[in-house]
Amino acid sequence: MTRLLPRLFYGFLLTLPLLPSIAKCQDSDSALIHQMSDDILTRGMAYENLRTLCKGTPARLSGSANAAKAVEITRQLLLDAGADTVYLQPCMVPHWVRGAKEQAYLTMADGKKLILHVCALGNSVGTPAAGINAPVIEVRTLAELDTLGAQGILKGKIVFLSYPMQQTFVNNFAAYGDAVMGRVLGPSKAAKYGAVGFILRTLSMSDNDYPHTGVTGYDSTLPKIAAFAISTNDAGKLSTYLRLRKVSTLFMKASCQMLADVPSYNVIGEIRGSEHPEEIITVGGHLDSWDLAEGAQDDGAGVVQSIEVIRALKAAGVKPARTIRAVMFMNEENGGRGGEAYAAAAAKDGKKYILGLESDYGGFTPRGFSIGAKGAQFKKFTAWKSLLEPYGASLWVMGGGGSDVDPLSKVGAIVGELVPDSQRYFEYHHAANDVFENVNRRELLLGAVNMAGLIYLVSKYGI
Ligand SMILES: [Zn+2]
């Protein structure tokens, strides 16, 4: 006890003269973040920018005319926000087209027809022009698909994978992670056993008539079969009718195609750093969206929040020590080419990429940040928690970034993501109801406040 006293006392003396300056820093940072928050919540442009993006360019799927138009719209929004420099970064993107509206119906044992709410999964091939009419067989998991496939039962059939997102997960992203491989791997697994079509219970936590699309993949060594999603309501009906042996066949028809790659762009707006311009902080969202929707939560929200970071810093008169870039990434949904192009350029330009922060979990009430850092670097982030907690960011977890900024970790950047409340995202994700009207203005703006606060702190203190 006594032996410790002198050391403690010495430590106290050492820290004493520092206390007022630390407190002063915290006070001035707190005041600046408060000022930006007031500005964003009263004069912020994120909500109106989201309206412009969603209503002007819904269905911004890579390679589409609306994706090209969205590049021009956000270029202008970044200029309006006050970025010093705005430029386009080229990347080639896949160009998948859905074609005519998909059709699917059941022919029941009694001869009646039942129309189903379906959509093709992204990157799916079409069916033959006349469609496919075949018996349908339900599997609950990919493992069961393998078991039945090995018994030769799936040959000539349409495979219906009915695994629901599990309600027992509290975090809906964990439920999505648990279920999504069925969408990605299911079609080729079914094709391996001779199935002629694939239909997936929509990845959604709620019961309704909206089918949700999303990317699927094909094993190039196997035949490519058409892959659909079916709404949760209709998936429930299909399960019941199959159990009661009331279904004769399922008809599915689609004319989707993958066309040749086309040129497109990431859109970048920058505020140049005043002391360390070579140190780059990236904040972004993805500009492309699925073709069924306006891409409001996914990911117009992240796009306009990132633009708002630039606007709010400029409006507050911040001259950041390090360079801040807002990046609107292209092609997150069905290729990830924008994120790859950005990281490939970063690997060559001799600059130091210190942080890549993305918002791609929807514009819902912010809860905190996921940060891909460990040890002292992670502690540096959590030391800022008290400054952002008043705006909702109380959850700081070791994790990773969004898929557009993840490639930046290869060039040494720490990657992270805004973490909002997850309970409603999968009602809208990749479905026709992901529209501007389903984004709450206050929730969206509060996300921008937290992003602007964190970016400001990193720009001032580095990592
Ligand atoms: Zn997204």
Coordinates of C-alpha atoms and ligand atoms in Angstrom, one line a residue:
M1 CA 0.0 0.0 0.0
T2 CA 2.6 2.5 1.1
R3 CA 4.9 1.5 -1.7
L4 CA 2.3 2.4 -4.3
L5 CA 1.6 5.8 -2.9
P6 CA 4.6 7.7 -4.3
R7 CA 4.0 6.3 -7.8
L8 CA 0.4 7.2 -7.7
F9 CA 1.2 10.6 -6.5
Y10 CA 3.9 11.1 -9.2
G11 CA 1.4 10.0 -11.8
F12 CA -1.1 12.5 -10.5
L13 CA 1.5 15.3 -10.7
L14 CA 2.3 14.2 -14.3
T15 CA -1.3 14.3 -15.5
L16 CA -2.3 17.4 -13.5
P17 CA -0.9 20.0 -15.9
L18 CA -2.5 18.1 -18.9
L19 CA -6.0 18.0 -17.5
P20 CA -7.1 21.6 -18.5
S21 CA -5.8 21.2 -22.1
I22 CA -7.5 17.8 -22.6
A23 CA -10.7 19.2 -21.1
K24 CA -10.4 22.2 -23.4
C25 CA -10.0 20.0 -26.5
Q26 CA -13.0 17.9 -25.5
D27 CA -15.0 21.1 -24.9
S28 CA -14.1 22.6 -28.2
D29 CA -14.8 19.3 -30.0
S30 CA -18.0 19.0 -28.2
A31 CA -19.1 22.5 -29.1
L32 CA -18.1 22.0 -32.8
I33 CA -20.0 18.7 -33.0
H34 CA -23.0 20.3 -31.3
Q35 CA -22.9 23.1 -33.9
M36 CA -22.8 20.7 -36.8
S37 CA -25.6 18.7 -35.2
D38 CA -27.8 21.8 -34.9
D39 CA -27.0 22.7 -38.5
I40 CA -27.7 19.2 -39.9
L41 CA -31.0 18.9 -38.0
T42 CA -32.3 22.3 -39.0
R43 CA -30.6 23.2 -42.3
G44 CA -29.3 19.8 -43.4
M45 CA -29.8 18.8 -47.1
A46 CA -29.6 15.0 -46.7
Y47 CA -33.4 14.4 -46.7
E48 CA -34.0 16.7 -49.7
N49 CA -31.0 15.2 -51.5
L50 CA -32.5 11.7 -50.9
R51 CA -35.7 12.8 -52.4
T52 CA -33.9 14.1 -55.5
L53 CA -31.9 10.9 -55.8
C54 CA -34.8 8.5 -55.3
K55 CA -37.4 10.3 -57.3
G56 CA -35.0 11.5 -60.1
T57 CA -33.2 8.1 -60.4
P58 CA -35.0 5.2 -58.9
A59 CA -33.8 1.7 -60.0
R60 CA -30.1 2.7 -60.3
L61 CA -28.8 -0.7 -61.2
S62 CA -25.2 -0.7 -62.5
G63 CA -25.1 -0.2 -66.3
S64 CA -28.6 1.3 -66.4
A65 CA -29.4 4.8 -67.8
N66 CA -30.6 5.8 -64.3
A67 CA -27.3 4.8 -62.7
A68 CA -25.5 7.0 -65.3
K69 CA -27.9 9.9 -64.4
A70 CA -27.3 9.3 -60.7
V71 CA -23.6 9.9 -61.3
E72 CA -24.4 13.3 -62.7
I73 CA -26.9 14.1 -59.9
T74 CA -24.5 13.3 -57.1
R75 CA -21.6 15.0 -58.8
Q76 CA -23.7 18.2 -58.7
L77 CA -24.9 17.5 -55.1
L78 CA -21.2 17.3 -54.0
L79 CA -20.4 20.6 -55.7
D80 CA -23.4 22.2 -54.0
A81 CA -22.2 20.7 -50.7
G82 CA -19.0 22.7 -51.1
A83 CA -16.4 20.0 -51.9
D84 CA -13.1 21.6 -53.1
T85 CA -12.8 19.0 -55.9
V86 CA -15.4 16.7 -57.4
Y87 CA -14.3 14.0 -59.9
L88 CA -15.4 10.7 -61.4
Q89 CA -13.3 7.5 -61.0
P90 CA -13.9 5.1 -63.9
C91 CA -14.8 1.4 -63.4
M92 CA -16.3 -1.2 -65.7
V93 CA -19.5 -2.7 -64.3
P94 CA -21.7 -5.7 -65.1
H95 CA -24.9 -4.9 -66.9
W96 CA -27.7 -7.2 -65.9
V97 CA -31.3 -6.6 -67.1
R98 CA -34.4 -8.1 -65.7
G99 CA -36.4 -7.9 -68.9
A100 CA -40.2 -8.4 -69.0
K101 CA -41.9 -8.8 -65.6
E102 CA -41.4 -12.3 -64.3
Q103 CA -44.3 -14.7 -64.1
A104 CA -45.0 -17.6 -61.8
Y105 CA -48.0 -19.6 -60.9
L106 CA -49.0 -22.9 -59.3
T107 CA -51.2 -25.3 -61.1
M108 CA -53.1 -27.0 -58.4
A109 CA -54.1 -30.7 -58.3
D110 CA -57.7 -29.6 -59.0
G111 CA -56.6 -27.7 -62.1
K112 CA -56.9 -24.2 -60.6
K113 CA -54.1 -21.6 -61.0
L114 CA -52.6 -19.6 -58.2
I115 CA -50.5 -16.5 -59.2
L116 CA -47.4 -16.0 -57.1
H117 CA -45.5 -12.8 -56.1
V118 CA -42.0 -13.4 -57.4
C119 CA -39.0 -11.7 -58.9
A120 CA -35.8 -13.0 -60.4
L121 CA -32.7 -12.9 -58.2
G122 CA -30.1 -10.5 -59.4
N123 CA -27.7 -11.9 -62.1
S124 CA -30.1 -14.8 -62.7
V125 CA -30.4 -16.2 -66.2
G126 CA -33.8 -16.2 -67.8
T127 CA -35.9 -19.3 -68.5
P128 CA -36.4 -20.7 -72.0
A129 CA -38.8 -18.4 -73.9
A130 CA -41.9 -20.5 -73.2
G131 CA -41.1 -20.7 -69.5
I132 CA -40.6 -23.8 -67.3
N133 CA -43.4 -25.9 -65.9
A134 CA -42.3 -28.6 -63.5
P135 CA -43.1 -30.3 -60.2
V136 CA -41.7 -28.3 -57.3
I137 CA -40.0 -29.8 -54.2
E138 CA -39.4 -28.0 -50.9
V139 CA -36.1 -28.1 -49.1
R140 CA -35.6 -26.3 -45.8
T141 CA -31.8 -26.0 -45.8
L142 CA -28.9 -26.3 -48.2
A143 CA -27.9 -29.5 -46.3
E144 CA -31.3 -31.0 -47.1
L145 CA -30.9 -29.9 -50.7
D146 CA -27.7 -32.0 -50.8
T147 CA -29.3 -35.0 -49.1
L148 CA -32.3 -35.1 -51.5
G149 CA -30.1 -34.3 -54.5
A150 CA -27.8 -37.2 -53.7
Q151 CA -30.9 -39.5 -53.8
G152 CA -31.7 -38.3 -57.3
I153 CA -35.0 -36.7 -56.2
L154 CA -34.4 -33.2 -57.5
K155 CA -33.8 -34.1 -61.2
G156 CA -36.2 -32.3 -63.5
K157 CA -37.8 -30.4 -60.6
I158 CA -38.0 -26.8 -59.4
V159 CA -36.3 -26.5 -56.0
F160 CA -38.0 -24.3 -53.4
L161 CA -35.6 -23.3 -50.6
S162 CA -37.9 -22.2 -47.7
Y163 CA -35.4 -21.4 -45.0
P164 CA -36.7 -18.3 -43.2
M165 CA -34.6 -15.5 -41.6
Q166 CA -34.6 -16.7 -38.0
Q167 CA -36.7 -14.6 -35.7
T168 CA -34.5 -15.6 -32.7
F169 CA -31.7 -13.3 -33.8
V170 CA -31.9 -9.9 -32.1
N171 CA -29.7 -8.3 -34.7
N172 CA -31.3 -8.7 -38.1
F173 CA -28.0 -8.5 -39.9
A174 CA -27.0 -11.6 -38.1
A175 CA -30.2 -13.3 -39.3
Y176 CA -29.5 -12.2 -42.8
G177 CA -25.9 -13.5 -42.6
D178 CA -27.3 -16.8 -41.4
A179 CA -29.7 -17.1 -44.4
V180 CA -28.1 -15.4 -47.3
M181 CA -25.9 -18.3 -48.5
G182 CA -29.1 -20.0 -49.6
R183 CA -29.6 -17.2 -52.1
V184 CA -26.0 -17.1 -53.3
L185 CA -25.3 -20.9 -53.5
G186 CA -28.8 -22.4 -53.9
P187 CA -29.2 -22.2 -57.7
S188 CA -26.0 -23.9 -58.6
K189 CA -26.4 -26.5 -55.8
A190 CA -29.9 -27.3 -57.2
A191 CA -28.5 -27.4 -60.8
K192 CA -25.8 -29.9 -59.8
Y193 CA -28.5 -32.4 -59.0
G194 CA -30.4 -31.8 -62.2
A195 CA -33.0 -29.3 -61.0
V196 CA -34.5 -27.1 -63.8
G197 CA -35.4 -24.0 -61.7
F198 CA -34.8 -22.5 -58.2
I199 CA -37.1 -20.4 -56.0
L200 CA -36.1 -18.9 -52.7
R201 CA -38.3 -17.8 -49.7
T202 CA -37.6 -14.1 -49.7
L203 CA -35.0 -12.9 -47.1
S204 CA -37.3 -10.7 -45.0
M205 CA -38.2 -10.6 -41.3
S206 CA -41.9 -9.8 -42.0
D207 CA -44.8 -11.4 -43.8
N208 CA -46.1 -9.6 -46.9
D209 CA -46.4 -9.8 -50.6
Y210 CA -43.0 -8.2 -51.6
P211 CA -40.4 -10.5 -53.1
H212 CA -36.9 -9.3 -52.4
T213 CA -34.2 -9.6 -55.0
G214 CA -30.5 -9.7 -54.3
V215 CA -27.5 -11.2 -56.0
T216 CA -27.1 -14.8 -56.7
G217 CA -24.1 -16.6 -58.1
Y218 CA -23.4 -19.5 -60.5
D219 CA -20.7 -22.1 -60.5
S220 CA -19.3 -21.8 -64.1
T221 CA -18.9 -25.6 -64.3
L222 CA -22.6 -26.3 -63.9
P223 CA -25.7 -25.5 -65.9
K224 CA -27.2 -22.1 -65.1
I225 CA -30.9 -22.3 -64.0
A226 CA -33.3 -19.4 -63.5
A227 CA -33.5 -18.3 -59.8
F228 CA -36.5 -16.4 -58.3
A229 CA -37.5 -15.1 -54.9
I230 CA -41.0 -15.6 -53.7
S231 CA -42.7 -13.3 -51.2
T232 CA -42.9 -14.6 -47.6
N233 CA -46.7 -14.8 -47.7
D234 CA -46.6 -16.9 -50.9
A235 CA -43.8 -19.0 -49.5
G236 CA -46.0 -19.9 -46.6
K237 CA -48.9 -20.8 -48.9
L238 CA -46.6 -22.9 -51.1
S239 CA -45.3 -24.8 -48.1
T240 CA -48.8 -25.5 -46.9
Y241 CA -50.1 -26.6 -50.3
L242 CA -47.1 -28.9 -50.8
R243 CA -47.6 -30.5 -47.5
L244 CA -51.2 -31.1 -48.3
R245 CA -50.2 -32.5 -51.8
K246 CA -52.4 -29.9 -53.5
V247 CA -49.8 -28.7 -56.0
S248 CA -49.3 -30.2 -59.4
T249 CA -46.7 -28.0 -61.0
L250 CA -45.0 -24.6 -60.8
F251 CA -44.6 -22.4 -63.8
M252 CA -41.9 -19.8 -64.0
K253 CA -40.9 -17.4 -66.8
A254 CA -38.3 -14.7 -67.0
S255 CA -36.2 -13.0 -69.7
C256 CA -33.3 -11.6 -67.7
Q257 CA -29.9 -11.4 -69.3
M258 CA -26.4 -10.5 -68.4
L259 CA -25.1 -8.1 -71.1
A260 CA -21.5 -7.0 -71.7
D261 CA -19.8 -4.8 -69.1
V262 CA -20.2 -1.1 -69.5
P263 CA -18.2 1.9 -68.3
S264 CA -19.4 3.6 -65.1
Y265 CA -18.0 5.7 -62.3
N266 CA -17.5 6.2 -58.6
V267 CA -18.3 9.8 -57.7
I268 CA -15.8 11.5 -55.4
G269 CA -16.0 14.9 -53.6
E270 CA -13.0 16.0 -51.6
I271 CA -12.0 18.6 -49.0
R272 CA -8.2 18.8 -49.1
G273 CA -6.4 18.5 -45.8
S274 CA -4.6 21.6 -44.6
E275 CA -1.7 19.9 -42.7
H276 CA -1.6 16.3 -43.9
P277 CA -3.3 16.3 -47.3
E278 CA -1.7 13.0 -48.2
E279 CA -3.7 11.3 -45.4
I280 CA -7.0 10.3 -46.8
I281 CA -10.3 9.7 -44.9
T282 CA -13.0 8.0 -46.9
V283 CA -16.7 8.2 -46.1
G284 CA -19.2 6.7 -48.4
G285 CA -22.3 4.8 -49.4
H286 CA -23.2 3.0 -52.7
L287 CA -24.9 4.8 -55.5
D288 CA -26.3 1.8 -57.3
S289 CA -29.5 0.2 -56.2
W290 CA -31.7 -2.7 -57.2
D291 CA -34.0 -2.1 -60.2
L292 CA -37.2 -2.9 -58.3
A293 CA -36.9 0.0 -55.9
E294 CA -35.9 3.6 -55.4
G295 CA -32.9 2.4 -53.3
A296 CA -33.8 4.8 -50.4
Q297 CA -32.6 2.8 -47.4
D298 CA -30.2 0.7 -49.6
D299 CA -28.3 2.9 -50.1
G300 CA -29.5 6.3 -51.0
A301 CA -29.3 7.0 -47.3
G302 CA -25.6 6.3 -47.1
V303 CA -25.0 8.4 -50.2
V304 CA -26.7 11.5 -48.9
Q305 CA -25.3 11.1 -45.4
S306 CA -21.8 11.1 -46.8
I307 CA -22.5 14.2 -48.9
E308 CA -23.9 15.8 -45.8
V309 CA -20.6 15.2 -44.0
I310 CA -18.9 17.4 -46.5
R311 CA -21.7 20.1 -46.4
A312 CA -21.7 20.2 -42.6
L313 CA -17.9 20.5 -42.2
K314 CA -17.8 23.3 -44.7
A315 CA -20.8 25.0 -43.1
A316 CA -19.1 24.8 -39.7
G317 CA -15.9 26.4 -41.2
V318 CA -13.8 23.3 -40.4
K319 CA -10.5 23.3 -42.3
P320 CA -9.6 19.6 -41.8
A321 CA -6.0 18.7 -41.1
R322 CA -6.4 15.6 -43.2
T323 CA -8.1 15.1 -46.6
I324 CA -11.7 14.0 -46.4
R325 CA -13.3 12.2 -49.4
A326 CA -17.0 11.4 -49.8
V327 CA -17.3 8.5 -52.2
M328 CA -20.4 7.3 -53.9
F329 CA -19.4 3.8 -54.8
M330 CA -20.9 2.1 -58.0
N331 CA -22.0 -1.5 -58.3
E332 CA -22.1 -2.7 -54.7
E333 CA -25.2 -4.7 -55.3
N334 CA -24.1 -7.1 -58.1
G335 CA -20.4 -6.9 -58.5
G336 CA -18.5 -4.6 -56.1
R337 CA -16.5 -3.2 -58.9
G338 CA -16.6 0.4 -57.6
G339 CA -15.1 -0.5 -54.2
E340 CA -12.4 -2.6 -56.0
A341 CA -11.5 0.2 -58.4
Y342 CA -11.2 2.7 -55.5
A343 CA -8.9 0.4 -53.5
A344 CA -6.9 -0.4 -56.6
A345 CA -6.3 3.3 -57.3
A346 CA -5.5 3.8 -53.6
A347 CA -2.8 1.1 -53.8
K348 CA -1.0 3.1 -56.5
D349 CA -1.3 6.8 -55.7
G350 CA 1.3 7.0 -52.8
K351 CA -1.2 8.4 -50.3
K352 CA -2.0 7.1 -46.9
Y353 CA -5.5 5.8 -46.5
I354 CA -6.3 5.9 -42.8
L355 CA -10.0 5.3 -42.5
G356 CA -12.8 4.0 -44.7
L357 CA -16.2 4.6 -43.1
E358 CA -19.4 3.4 -44.9
S359 CA -23.1 3.8 -44.2
D360 CA -25.0 0.9 -45.8
Y361 CA -27.2 -0.5 -43.1
G362 CA -30.0 2.0 -43.9
G363 CA -30.9 5.4 -42.7
F364 CA -32.4 4.3 -39.3
T365 CA -31.8 5.6 -35.8
P366 CA -28.0 5.5 -35.3
R367 CA -26.8 3.3 -32.5
G368 CA -23.0 3.4 -32.9
F369 CA -20.1 2.3 -35.1
S370 CA -18.5 -0.9 -36.1
I371 CA -14.7 -0.4 -36.3
G372 CA -12.2 -2.8 -37.8
A373 CA -9.4 -1.9 -35.4
K374 CA -7.9 -3.6 -32.3
G375 CA -6.0 -2.7 -29.2
A376 CA -4.8 0.9 -28.9
Q377 CA -6.3 1.9 -32.2
F378 CA -9.7 0.7 -31.2
K379 CA -9.3 2.5 -27.9
K380 CA -8.6 5.7 -29.7
F381 CA -12.0 5.4 -31.3
T382 CA -13.8 4.6 -28.1
A383 CA -12.2 7.5 -26.4
W384 CA -14.5 9.6 -28.6
K385 CA -17.6 7.8 -27.5
S386 CA -18.6 10.4 -24.9
L387 CA -18.6 13.1 -27.7
L388 CA -21.0 11.2 -29.9
E389 CA -23.2 9.4 -27.4
P390 CA -25.5 12.5 -27.0
Y391 CA -26.4 11.9 -30.7
G392 CA -27.0 8.2 -30.4
A393 CA -23.7 6.5 -31.0
S394 CA -23.3 4.6 -27.7
L395 CA -22.5 1.2 -29.3
W396 CA -18.8 0.9 -30.4
V397 CA -18.0 -2.6 -31.5
M398 CA -14.9 -4.2 -33.0
G399 CA -16.1 -5.3 -36.4
G400 CA -15.5 -4.3 -40.0
G401 CA -16.6 -2.0 -42.7
G402 CA -19.2 -2.1 -45.5
S403 CA -18.3 -4.1 -48.6
D404 CA -17.2 -1.0 -50.6
V405 CA -14.6 0.1 -48.0
D406 CA -13.4 -3.4 -47.0
P407 CA -10.9 -3.6 -49.9
L408 CA -9.2 -0.5 -48.4
S409 CA -8.0 -2.6 -45.5
K410 CA -5.5 -4.1 -48.0
V411 CA -3.8 -0.7 -48.2
G412 CA -3.7 -0.3 -44.5
A413 CA -6.8 1.7 -43.8
I414 CA -9.0 1.0 -40.8
V415 CA -12.5 0.3 -42.1
G416 CA -15.8 0.9 -40.3
E417 CA -19.5 1.3 -40.6
L418 CA -22.3 3.3 -39.1
V419 CA -24.5 0.9 -37.1
P420 CA -28.1 2.0 -37.0
D421 CA -31.0 0.1 -35.5
S422 CA -31.5 -3.1 -37.5
Q423 CA -35.2 -4.0 -36.9
R424 CA -36.8 -2.6 -40.0
Y425 CA -34.1 -2.8 -42.7
F426 CA -35.1 -6.2 -43.9
E427 CA -38.7 -5.0 -44.5
Y428 CA -37.4 -2.9 -47.4
H429 CA -34.0 -4.4 -48.4
H430 CA -34.0 -5.1 -52.2
A431 CA -37.8 -4.8 -52.5
A432 CA -40.2 -2.5 -54.3
N433 CA -41.1 -0.8 -51.0
D434 CA -37.6 0.6 -50.5
V435 CA -38.8 4.1 -51.4
F436 CA -38.1 7.6 -50.1
E437 CA -41.3 7.7 -48.1
N438 CA -40.1 4.8 -46.0
V439 CA -37.1 6.8 -44.7
N440 CA -37.6 8.9 -41.6
R441 CA -36.1 12.3 -41.9
R442 CA -34.9 12.6 -38.3
E443 CA -33.4 9.1 -38.2
L444 CA -31.5 9.8 -41.5
L445 CA -30.2 13.2 -40.3
L446 CA -29.0 11.8 -36.9
G447 CA -27.0 9.2 -38.8
A448 CA -25.3 12.0 -40.7
V449 CA -24.6 13.9 -37.4
N450 CA -22.7 10.9 -36.0
M451 CA -20.8 10.4 -39.3
A452 CA -19.9 14.0 -39.5
G453 CA -18.7 14.0 -35.8
L454 CA -16.5 10.9 -36.3
I455 CA -15.0 12.1 -39.5
Y456 CA -14.3 15.5 -37.9
L457 CA -12.5 13.8 -35.0
V458 CA -10.4 11.6 -37.3
S459 CA -9.5 14.5 -39.5
K460 CA -8.3 16.5 -36.5
Y461 CA -6.4 13.8 -34.5
G462 CA -5.6 11.1 -37.1
I463 CA -5.6 7.5 -36.0
Ligands
ZN1 ZN -26.5 -1.7 -49.8

